[in-house]
mmCIF file of C-alpha atoms and ligand atoms in Angstrom:
data_model
loop_
_atom_site.group_PDB
_atom_site.id
_atom_site.type_symbol
_atom_site.label_atom_id
_atom_site.label_comp_id
_atom_site.label_asym_id
_atom_site.label_seq_id
_atom_site.Cartn_x
_atom_site.Cartn_y
_atom_site.Cartn_z
ATOM 1 C CA MET A 1 8.086 -26.526 5.339
ATOM 2 C CA LEU A 2 5.794 -25.435 2.503
ATOM 3 C CA ALA A 3 8.772 -25.488 0.150
ATOM 4 C CA ALA A 4 9.618 -29.044 1.234
ATOM 5 C CA LEU A 5 5.998 -30.171 0.766
ATOM 6 C CA ARG A 6 5.795 -28.500 -2.666
ATOM 7 C CA MET A 7 9.097 -30.025 -3.758
ATOM 8 C CA ALA A 8 7.903 -33.494 -2.745
ATOM 9 C CA GLY A 9 4.712 -33.091 -4.831
ATOM 10 C CA ASP A 10 2.507 -36.163 -5.079
ATOM 11 C CA CYS A 11 5.239 -38.425 -3.701
ATOM 12 C CA GLY A 12 4.928 -36.828 -0.264
ATOM 13 C CA VAL A 13 7.670 -36.386 2.292
ATOM 14 C CA SER A 14 8.034 -37.995 5.693
ATOM 15 C CA GLY A 15 7.984 -36.035 8.938
ATOM 16 C CA GLU A 16 11.385 -37.498 9.715
ATOM 17 C CA VAL A 17 12.965 -36.186 6.490
ATOM 18 C CA MET A 18 11.441 -32.714 6.979
ATOM 19 C CA ALA A 19 12.650 -32.637 10.585
ATOM 20 C CA LEU A 20 16.174 -33.471 9.408
ATOM 21 C CA GLU A 21 16.118 -30.996 6.487
ATOM 22 C CA LEU A 22 14.735 -28.148 8.570
ATOM 23 C CA GLY A 23 16.754 -28.957 11.693
ATOM 24 C CA ILE A 24 13.675 -29.177 13.913
ATOM 25 C CA SER A 25 12.065 -31.944 15.977
ATOM 26 C CA ARG A 26 9.304 -34.205 14.618
ATOM 27 C CA VAL A 27 6.966 -32.686 17.198
ATOM 28 C CA ALA A 28 7.733 -29.248 15.705
ATOM 29 C CA VAL A 29 7.012 -30.648 12.217
ATOM 30 C CA ALA A 30 3.610 -31.877 13.418
ATOM 31 C CA GLN A 31 2.922 -28.460 14.979
ATOM 32 C CA HIS A 32 3.762 -26.653 11.722
ATOM 33 C CA ILE A 33 1.530 -29.030 9.769
ATOM 34 C CA ALA A 34 -1.328 -28.326 12.200
ATOM 35 C CA ALA A 35 -0.751 -24.560 11.838
ATOM 36 C CA LEU A 36 -0.837 -24.813 8.031
ATOM 37 C CA ARG A 37 -4.039 -26.862 8.160
ATOM 38 C CA SER A 38 -5.651 -24.207 10.357
ATOM 39 C CA GLU A 39 -4.884 -21.621 7.618
ATOM 40 C CA GLY A 40 -6.742 -23.776 5.065
ATOM 41 C CA TYR A 41 -3.952 -25.917 3.585
ATOM 42 C CA VAL A 42 -5.036 -29.493 2.940
ATOM 43 C CA ILE A 43 -2.199 -31.836 3.850
ATOM 44 C CA GLN A 44 -2.759 -35.574 3.718
ATOM 45 C CA ALA A 45 -0.808 -37.808 6.088
ATOM 46 C CA GLN A 46 -0.375 -41.188 4.413
ATOM 47 C CA HIS A 47 1.006 -44.180 6.189
ATOM 48 C CA GLY A 48 4.479 -44.961 4.859
ATOM 49 C CA ARG A 49 4.504 -41.984 2.431
ATOM 50 C CA GLY A 50 4.515 -39.100 4.863
ATOM 51 C CA TYR A 51 2.804 -35.784 4.223
ATOM 52 C CA ARG A 52 1.366 -34.696 0.866
ATOM 53 C CA LEU A 53 0.208 -31.153 0.088
ATOM 54 C CA VAL A 54 -3.135 -31.389 -1.703
ATOM 55 C CA PHE A 55 -4.442 -27.799 -1.651
ATOM 56 C CA SER A 56 -3.057 -24.344 -0.861
ATOM 57 C CA PRO A 57 -5.534 -21.527 -0.136
ATOM 58 C CA ASP A 58 -5.187 -18.331 -2.187
ATOM 59 C CA LEU A 59 -4.050 -16.086 0.657
ATOM 60 C CA PRO A 60 -1.249 -13.478 0.837
ATOM 61 C CA LEU A 61 0.325 -15.158 3.859
ATOM 62 C CA PRO A 62 3.866 -14.055 4.774
ATOM 63 C CA TYR A 63 5.359 -17.473 4.044
ATOM 64 C CA GLU A 64 3.749 -17.467 0.578
ATOM 65 C CA VAL A 65 4.795 -13.899 -0.277
ATOM 66 C CA ARG A 66 8.311 -13.791 1.226
ATOM 67 C CA PRO A 67 9.946 -16.346 -1.097
ATOM 68 C CA LEU A 68 8.678 -14.350 -4.111
ATOM 69 C CA LEU A 69 10.186 -11.019 -3.018
ATOM 70 C CA LYS A 70 13.314 -9.667 -4.697
ATOM 71 C CA GLY A 71 13.756 -6.610 -2.476
ATOM 72 C CA SER A 72 14.279 -6.098 1.239
ATOM 73 C CA PHE A 73 10.739 -5.250 2.409
ATOM 74 C CA THR A 74 10.435 -8.747 3.844
ATOM 75 C CA HIS A 75 9.113 -7.990 7.338
ATOM 76 C CA LEU A 76 5.595 -9.277 6.620
ATOM 77 C CA ARG A 77 2.555 -9.598 8.895
ATOM 78 C CA GLY A 78 -1.052 -10.859 8.614
ATOM 79 C CA GLY A 79 -2.377 -12.376 5.394
ATOM 80 C CA GLY A 80 -5.915 -13.416 6.389
ATOM 81 C CA GLU A 81 -8.780 -11.293 7.724
ATOM 82 C CA THR A 82 -8.262 -8.100 9.693
ATOM 83 C CA GLY A 83 -10.036 -4.837 10.507
ATOM 84 C CA SER A 84 -7.818 -2.540 8.425
ATOM 85 C CA THR A 85 -4.231 -3.117 7.329
ATOM 86 C CA ASN A 86 -3.637 0.647 7.707
ATOM 87 C CA ASP A 87 -4.767 0.482 11.352
ATOM 88 C CA ASP A 88 -2.568 -2.586 11.936
ATOM 89 C CA ALA A 89 0.438 -0.878 10.319
ATOM 90 C CA LYS A 90 -0.087 2.260 12.442
ATOM 91 C CA LEU A 91 -0.025 0.040 15.523
ATOM 92 C CA GLN A 92 3.198 -1.547 14.252
ATOM 93 C CA GLY A 93 4.577 1.956 13.665
ATOM 94 C CA ARG A 94 3.795 3.062 17.223
ATOM 95 C CA GLU A 95 5.400 -0.133 18.542
ATOM 96 C CA GLY A 96 8.651 0.650 16.694
ATOM 97 C CA ALA A 97 8.458 -1.827 13.787
ATOM 98 C CA PRO A 98 11.102 -1.187 11.106
ATOM 99 C CA GLU A 99 10.674 0.621 7.800
ATOM 100 C CA GLY A 100 9.479 -1.808 5.149
ATOM 101 C CA THR A 101 7.146 -3.726 7.465
ATOM 102 C CA VAL A 102 4.151 -4.824 5.374
ATOM 103 C CA VAL A 103 0.735 -5.827 6.727
ATOM 104 C CA LEU A 104 -1.260 -8.032 4.348
ATOM 105 C CA ALA A 105 -4.895 -9.169 4.269
ATOM 106 C CA SER A 106 -7.354 -10.930 1.969
ATOM 107 C CA ARG A 107 -10.381 -9.381 3.704
ATOM 108 C CA GLN A 108 -10.926 -6.277 5.833
ATOM 109 C CA THR A 109 -13.903 -5.677 8.082
ATOM 110 C CA VAL A 110 -13.397 -1.921 8.633
ATOM 111 C CA GLY A 111 -11.234 -0.801 5.681
ATOM 112 C CA HIS A 112 -10.697 2.937 5.247
ATOM 113 C CA ALA A 113 -10.839 4.935 2.009
ATOM 114 C CA ARG A 114 -9.778 8.510 1.220
ATOM 115 C CA LEU A 115 -11.752 11.522 2.399
ATOM 116 C CA GLY A 116 -13.065 9.686 5.461
ATOM 117 C CA ARG A 117 -15.029 7.120 3.465
ATOM 118 C CA ALA A 118 -15.300 3.409 4.253
ATOM 119 C CA TRP A 119 -13.664 0.825 2.032
ATOM 120 C CA LYS A 120 -15.627 -2.393 1.692
ATOM 121 C CA SER A 121 -13.037 -5.126 1.382
ATOM 122 C CA PRO A 122 -14.509 -8.553 0.665
ATOM 123 C CA GLU A 123 -12.616 -11.839 0.633
ATOM 124 C CA GLY A 124 -10.533 -12.393 -2.494
ATOM 125 C CA GLY A 125 -9.097 -8.891 -2.747
ATOM 126 C CA LEU A 126 -5.580 -7.860 -1.859
ATOM 127 C CA TYR A 127 -5.194 -5.313 0.916
ATOM 128 C CA LEU A 128 -1.712 -4.332 2.008
ATOM 129 C CA THR A 129 -0.039 -1.515 3.891
ATOM 130 C CA VAL A 130 3.649 -0.608 3.972
ATOM 131 C CA LEU A 131 5.182 1.148 6.982
ATOM 132 C CA LEU A 132 7.792 3.799 6.100
ATOM 133 C CA ARG A 133 10.089 6.007 8.152
ATOM 134 C CA PRO A 134 11.449 8.650 5.728
ATOM 135 C CA GLU A 135 13.706 11.220 7.404
ATOM 136 C CA ALA A 136 11.678 14.014 5.890
ATOM 137 C CA ALA A 137 9.466 16.913 6.860
ATOM 138 C CA PRO A 138 5.737 16.282 6.344
ATOM 139 C CA HIS A 139 5.461 18.759 3.434
ATOM 140 C CA GLN A 140 8.151 16.799 1.514
ATOM 141 C CA THR A 141 5.992 13.668 1.409
ATOM 142 C CA VAL A 142 2.965 15.013 -0.507
ATOM 143 C CA ALA A 143 3.884 13.030 -3.626
ATOM 144 C CA LEU A 144 4.237 9.665 -1.869
ATOM 145 C CA GLY A 145 0.650 8.671 -2.664
ATOM 146 C CA LEU A 146 1.206 9.534 -6.351
ATOM 147 C CA LEU A 147 4.385 7.459 -6.410
ATOM 148 C CA THR A 148 2.487 4.569 -4.874
ATOM 149 C CA GLY A 149 -0.084 4.726 -7.681
ATOM 150 C CA LEU A 150 2.751 4.734 -10.193
ATOM 151 C CA SER A 151 4.470 1.744 -8.614
ATOM 152 C CA VAL A 152 1.226 -0.276 -8.524
ATOM 153 C CA ILE A 153 0.571 0.504 -12.213
ATOM 154 C CA ARG A 154 4.076 -0.713 -13.039
ATOM 155 C CA ALA A 155 3.483 -3.899 -11.007
ATOM 156 C CA LEU A 156 0.129 -4.661 -12.641
ATOM 157 C CA GLU A 157 1.429 -3.936 -16.131
ATOM 158 C CA GLY A 158 4.278 -6.343 -15.344
ATOM 159 C CA LEU A 159 1.597 -8.972 -14.729
ATOM 160 C CA GLY A 160 0.077 -8.133 -18.124
ATOM 161 C CA VAL A 161 -2.874 -5.916 -17.123
ATOM 162 C CA ILE A 162 -3.372 -3.228 -19.757
ATOM 163 C CA PRO A 163 -4.538 -0.614 -20.506
ATOM 164 C CA LEU A 164 -4.365 1.075 -17.085
ATOM 165 C CA VAL A 165 -4.583 4.759 -16.234
ATOM 166 C CA LEU A 166 -4.141 6.870 -13.138
ATOM 167 C CA LYS A 167 -6.787 9.203 -11.833
ATOM 168 C CA TRP A 168 -5.146 11.840 -9.636
ATOM 169 C CA PRO A 169 -4.079 11.461 -6.971
ATOM 170 C CA ASN A 170 -3.661 7.699 -6.958
ATOM 171 C CA ASP A 171 -6.670 5.682 -8.156
ATOM 172 C CA ILE A 172 -5.990 3.168 -10.897
ATOM 173 C CA PHE A 173 -8.577 2.411 -13.558
ATOM 174 C CA VAL A 174 -8.615 -0.296 -16.158
ATOM 175 C CA LEU A 175 -9.971 1.143 -19.416
ATOM 176 C CA PRO A 176 -12.960 -0.472 -21.133
ATOM 177 C CA HIS A 177 -11.946 -3.257 -23.466
ATOM 178 C CA ALA A 178 -13.666 -5.571 -25.935
ATOM 179 C CA ILE A 179 -14.448 -8.178 -23.274
ATOM 180 C CA PHE A 180 -14.706 -6.202 -20.034
ATOM 181 C CA PRO A 181 -16.312 -2.900 -19.155
ATOM 182 C CA GLY A 182 -13.423 -1.333 -17.230
ATOM 183 C CA GLY A 183 -13.611 0.447 -13.880
ATOM 184 C CA LYS A 184 -11.674 1.237 -10.733
ATOM 185 C CA LEU A 185 -9.168 -1.466 -9.875
ATOM 186 C CA VAL A 186 -6.975 0.062 -7.153
ATOM 187 C CA GLY A 187 -7.224 2.655 -4.397
ATOM 188 C CA VAL A 188 -4.421 4.058 -2.234
ATOM 189 C CA LEU A 189 -4.643 5.647 1.208
ATOM 190 C CA SER A 190 -1.549 7.049 2.931
ATOM 191 C CA GLU A 191 -1.628 8.300 6.506
ATOM 192 C CA MET A 192 1.115 10.011 8.507
ATOM 193 C CA ALA A 193 2.198 10.293 12.158
ATOM 194 C CA THR A 194 4.453 13.277 12.906
ATOM 195 C CA GLN A 195 6.853 14.228 15.685
ATOM 196 C CA VAL A 196 7.552 17.967 16.020
ATOM 197 C CA GLN A 197 8.678 18.990 12.467
ATOM 198 C CA LEU A 198 9.505 15.508 11.201
ATOM 199 C CA VAL A 199 7.658 12.450 9.970
ATOM 200 C CA ASP A 200 7.563 9.728 12.614
ATOM 201 C CA PHE A 201 6.122 7.183 10.200
ATOM 202 C CA ILE A 202 3.847 6.938 7.175
ATOM 203 C CA VAL A 203 1.594 4.023 6.296
ATOM 204 C CA VAL A 204 0.752 3.538 2.627
ATOM 205 C CA GLY A 205 -2.276 1.308 2.081
ATOM 206 C CA VAL A 206 -3.171 -0.272 -1.249
ATOM 207 C CA GLY A 207 -6.443 -2.053 -2.016
ATOM 208 C CA ILE A 208 -6.603 -4.103 -5.225
ATOM 209 C CA ASN A 209 -9.687 -5.855 -6.595
ATOM 210 C CA VAL A 210 -8.363 -9.251 -7.542
ATOM 211 C CA ASN A 211 -11.249 -11.756 -7.429
ATOM 212 C CA ARG A 212 -14.974 -11.096 -7.326
ATOM 213 C CA SER A 213 -16.323 -12.265 -3.978
ATOM 214 C CA ASP A 214 -17.858 -15.773 -4.000
ATOM 215 C CA ARG A 215 -20.459 -14.487 -1.563
ATOM 216 C CA GLY A 216 -21.533 -11.694 -3.917
ATOM 217 C CA GLU A 217 -20.166 -9.011 -1.575
ATOM 218 C CA GLU A 218 -19.461 -5.737 -3.366
ATOM 219 C CA SER A 219 -16.011 -4.321 -3.418
ATOM 220 C CA SER A 220 -15.956 -0.790 -2.437
ATOM 221 C CA LEU A 221 -14.063 0.644 -5.244
ATOM 222 C CA GLU A 222 -17.151 2.403 -6.349
ATOM 223 C CA ASP A 223 -16.393 5.598 -4.385
ATOM 224 C CA GLY A 224 -19.928 6.239 -3.251
ATOM 225 C CA GLY A 225 -21.445 4.691 -6.365
ATOM 226 C CA LYS A 226 -19.617 6.867 -8.916
ATOM 227 C CA TYR A 227 -17.594 4.114 -10.552
ATOM 228 C CA GLU A 228 -17.905 0.464 -11.385
ATOM 229 C CA ALA A 229 -15.330 -1.762 -9.728
ATOM 230 C CA ALA A 230 -13.032 -3.725 -12.049
ATOM 231 C CA TYR A 231 -11.271 -6.921 -11.013
ATOM 232 C CA LEU A 232 -8.075 -8.614 -12.131
ATOM 233 C CA SER A 233 -10.197 -11.731 -12.618
ATOM 234 C CA ASP A 234 -12.211 -9.835 -15.300
ATOM 235 C CA VAL A 235 -8.964 -9.571 -17.240
ATOM 236 C CA PHE A 236 -7.382 -12.948 -16.459
ATOM 237 C CA GLY A 237 -10.296 -15.310 -15.826
ATOM 238 C CA GLU A 238 -8.997 -18.719 -14.777
ATOM 239 C CA ALA A 239 -5.420 -17.490 -15.059
ATOM 240 C CA THR A 240 -5.837 -14.787 -12.380
ATOM 241 C CA PRO A 241 -2.546 -14.560 -10.480
ATOM 242 C CA ARG A 242 -2.546 -15.686 -6.866
ATOM 243 C CA LEU A 243 -2.771 -13.019 -4.179
ATOM 244 C CA ALA A 244 0.758 -13.793 -2.968
ATOM 245 C CA ALA A 245 2.192 -13.198 -6.460
ATOM 246 C CA VAL A 246 0.308 -9.904 -6.840
ATOM 247 C CA ALA A 247 1.446 -8.824 -3.370
ATOM 248 C CA ALA A 248 5.100 -9.633 -4.060
ATOM 249 C CA THR A 249 5.283 -7.644 -7.296
ATOM 250 C CA VAL A 250 3.431 -4.685 -5.760
ATOM 251 C CA ILE A 251 5.792 -4.641 -2.747
ATOM 252 C CA ASP A 252 8.923 -4.938 -4.923
ATOM 253 C CA ASN A 253 7.848 -2.240 -7.384
ATOM 254 C CA PHE A 254 6.873 0.041 -4.529
ATOM 255 C CA GLU A 255 10.214 -0.478 -2.767
ATOM 256 C CA THR A 256 12.139 0.346 -5.958
ATOM 257 C CA LEU A 257 10.278 3.618 -6.517
ATOM 258 C CA TYR A 258 10.395 4.540 -2.830
ATOM 259 C CA ARG A 259 14.180 4.122 -2.686
ATOM 260 C CA GLN A 260 14.617 6.214 -5.869
ATOM 261 C CA TRP A 261 12.441 8.940 -4.334
ATOM 262 C CA VAL A 262 14.434 8.952 -1.061
ATOM 263 C CA ALA A 263 17.691 9.066 -3.075
ATOM 264 C CA ALA A 264 16.259 12.036 -5.016
ATOM 265 C CA ASP A 265 15.769 13.836 -1.683
ATOM 266 C CA TYR A 266 11.976 13.386 -1.832
ATOM 267 C CA SER A 267 11.630 15.227 -5.127
ATOM 268 C CA PHE A 268 8.762 14.264 -7.446
ATOM 269 C CA VAL A 269 10.351 15.951 -10.485
ATOM 270 C CA GLY A 270 12.038 12.809 -11.869
ATOM 271 C CA PHE A 271 8.734 10.901 -11.801
ATOM 272 C CA ARG A 272 6.458 13.639 -13.117
ATOM 273 C CA ASP A 273 6.730 12.791 -16.840
ATOM 274 C CA GLU A 274 5.827 9.140 -16.321
ATOM 275 C CA TYR A 275 2.975 10.119 -13.997
ATOM 276 C CA GLU A 276 1.563 12.609 -16.532
ATOM 277 C CA ARG A 277 1.872 10.050 -19.351
ATOM 278 C CA ARG A 278 -0.296 7.682 -17.360
ATOM 279 C CA LEU A 279 -2.740 10.307 -16.129
ATOM 280 C CA GLY A 280 -6.106 9.367 -17.644
ATOM 281 C CA ILE A 281 -7.700 12.779 -16.967
ATOM 282 C CA MET A 282 -5.025 14.851 -18.762
ATOM 283 C CA GLY A 283 -6.766 17.589 -20.777
ATOM 284 C CA ASP A 284 -10.205 16.701 -19.372
ATOM 285 C CA GLN A 285 -12.666 19.211 -17.942
ATOM 286 C CA VAL A 286 -12.950 18.392 -14.225
ATOM 287 C CA CYS A 287 -14.337 19.591 -10.947
ATOM 288 C CA VAL A 288 -12.179 19.043 -7.831
ATOM 289 C CA SER A 289 -13.990 19.072 -4.504
ATOM 290 C CA SER A 290 -13.055 18.625 -0.855
ATOM 291 C CA SER A 291 -14.374 15.882 1.457
ATOM 292 C CA ASN A 292 -17.330 18.102 2.455
ATOM 293 C CA GLY A 293 -18.246 18.705 -1.193
ATOM 294 C CA ARG A 294 -16.847 22.252 -1.476
ATOM 295 C CA VAL A 295 -15.574 22.966 -5.002
ATOM 296 C CA ILE A 296 -11.812 23.692 -4.908
ATOM 297 C CA ALA A 297 -11.172 24.088 -8.628
ATOM 298 C CA GLU A 298 -12.959 23.692 -11.954
ATOM 299 C CA GLY A 299 -11.472 23.606 -15.422
ATOM 300 C CA GLU A 300 -9.035 21.752 -17.679
ATOM 301 C CA VAL A 301 -6.381 19.396 -16.240
ATOM 302 C CA MET A 302 -2.975 20.746 -17.350
ATOM 303 C CA GLY A 303 -0.771 18.224 -15.512
ATOM 304 C CA ILE A 304 1.018 17.930 -12.179
ATOM 305 C CA ASP A 305 3.400 20.423 -10.569
ATOM 306 C CA GLU A 306 6.808 19.541 -9.097
ATOM 307 C CA VAL A 307 5.399 18.611 -5.683
ATOM 308 C CA GLY A 308 2.455 16.540 -6.968
ATOM 309 C CA CYS A 309 -0.386 19.100 -6.990
ATOM 310 C CA LEU A 310 -2.959 18.862 -9.806
ATOM 311 C CA LEU A 311 -2.827 21.819 -12.216
ATOM 312 C CA VAL A 312 -6.321 22.959 -13.207
ATOM 313 C CA ARG A 313 -6.856 25.877 -15.630
ATOM 314 C CA ALA A 314 -10.098 27.757 -15.082
ATOM 315 C CA ALA A 315 -12.136 29.415 -17.860
ATOM 316 C CA ASP A 316 -10.505 32.790 -17.009
ATOM 317 C CA GLY A 317 -7.035 31.303 -17.680
ATOM 318 C CA SER A 318 -5.886 31.202 -14.037
ATOM 319 C CA VAL A 319 -4.159 27.955 -12.979
ATOM 320 C CA SER A 320 -4.797 26.389 -9.541
ATOM 321 C CA HIS A 321 -2.286 24.052 -7.864
ATOM 322 C CA VAL A 322 -4.587 21.626 -6.026
ATOM 323 C CA PRO A 323 -2.872 19.649 -3.214
ATOM 324 C CA SER A 324 -5.720 17.202 -2.483
ATOM 325 C CA GLY A 325 -9.335 16.538 -3.362
ATOM 326 C CA ASP A 326 -11.770 14.408 -5.261
ATOM 327 C CA VAL A 327 -11.845 14.711 -9.051
ATOM 328 C CA THR A 328 -15.025 14.293 -11.087
ATOM 329 C CA LEU A 329 -15.340 14.703 -14.839
ATOM 330 C CA ARG A 330 -17.501 17.577 -16.024
ATOM 331 C CA ARG A 331 -19.884 16.566 -18.739
HETATM 332 C C1 LIG B 401 -9.473 5.197 -1.902
HETATM 333 O O1 LIG B 401 -9.590 4.934 -3.110
HETATM 334 O O2 LIG B 401 -10.232 6.007 -1.355
HETATM 335 C C2 LIG B 401 -8.350 4.546 -1.120
HETATM 336 C C3 LIG B 401 -8.702 3.184 -0.590
HETATM 337 C C4 LIG B 401 -7.537 2.492 0.096
HETATM 338 C C5 LIG B 401 -7.906 1.114 0.622
HETATM 339 C C6 LIG B 401 -6.727 0.407 1.190
HETATM 340 S S1 LIG B 401 -7.031 -1.314 1.411
HETATM 341 C C7 LIG B 401 -5.548 -1.465 2.315
HETATM 342 C C8 LIG B 401 -5.462 -0.266 3.216
HETATM 343 N N1 LIG B 401 -6.189 -0.472 4.456
HETATM 344 C C9 LIG B 401 -7.231 0.363 4.575
HETATM 345 O O3 LIG B 401 -8.017 0.394 5.553
HETATM 346 N N2 LIG B 401 -7.324 1.136 3.486
HETATM 347 C C10 LIG B 401 -6.247 0.880 2.550
#
């Protein structure tokens, strides 16, 4: 119906024509129009000219995102406000939803971040979670979060956002530039449900700062105040892509990388070079700590090992393979 309204443009299209084209009754047309209006679409009904679409809200609604997708992760849910897309996707996972189900939102009220932190998720951001069912053992999936970061970088670069860097394991930062200060743009949180020795499902959640909130609400990309949040709208201004377009390219790029990783039998080796090239903390002196603040490793970042652990060389020359943790730069 949206496609028909968009095609008709300012001329408008009658309920009768849409009913014929879509093979539904005129009552069903009226019901769809009412549903669209309740989502925020402004549709004028003019006597003799039919319906005219005047305004479309910037929301990642399934019927906005689906037509833009090139891949097969088209089982989409949500699109407006929710508690947490990760929580919703876990529910879908327990209810047997298929691999590739994606839960979308433009605002979260109880978003989750890594290491048990909260993720403030004001209106205007893009929050999405993909449900996956890899036939793998849990230890084989360590690198999935890293691959997600890589796929989101590819998607955003495809939209023209540069220069971007990864901060292990999967944060994405936009580097300072002449006209914007830079900061954290994307965070990724993957969570797993297991059954005996195998993965039952994994949910991979991605939060992207797209627009600054009209209501002045902070995004939570600051990780407890350590970083400034950066927004796509800082880079694009008026030309900021719509949430549906950002969602579609993120989902497609993620699906491509995910399928390559499954085909490679869950090996990270083929992706390691690209990941290291984009790793913004390569060669830096860092401190890696656990969620309770315990220091796991300190020293120079040497790269990533074949399963996705961070390689940190201490002052005594010993190299730690760190599987998870929070990285801070040592000054
Ligand atoms: C982090 O940087 O600590 C990761 C943040 C991940 C936030 C995303 S937003 C979509 C999905 N739903 C959630 O509740 N969290 C993730």
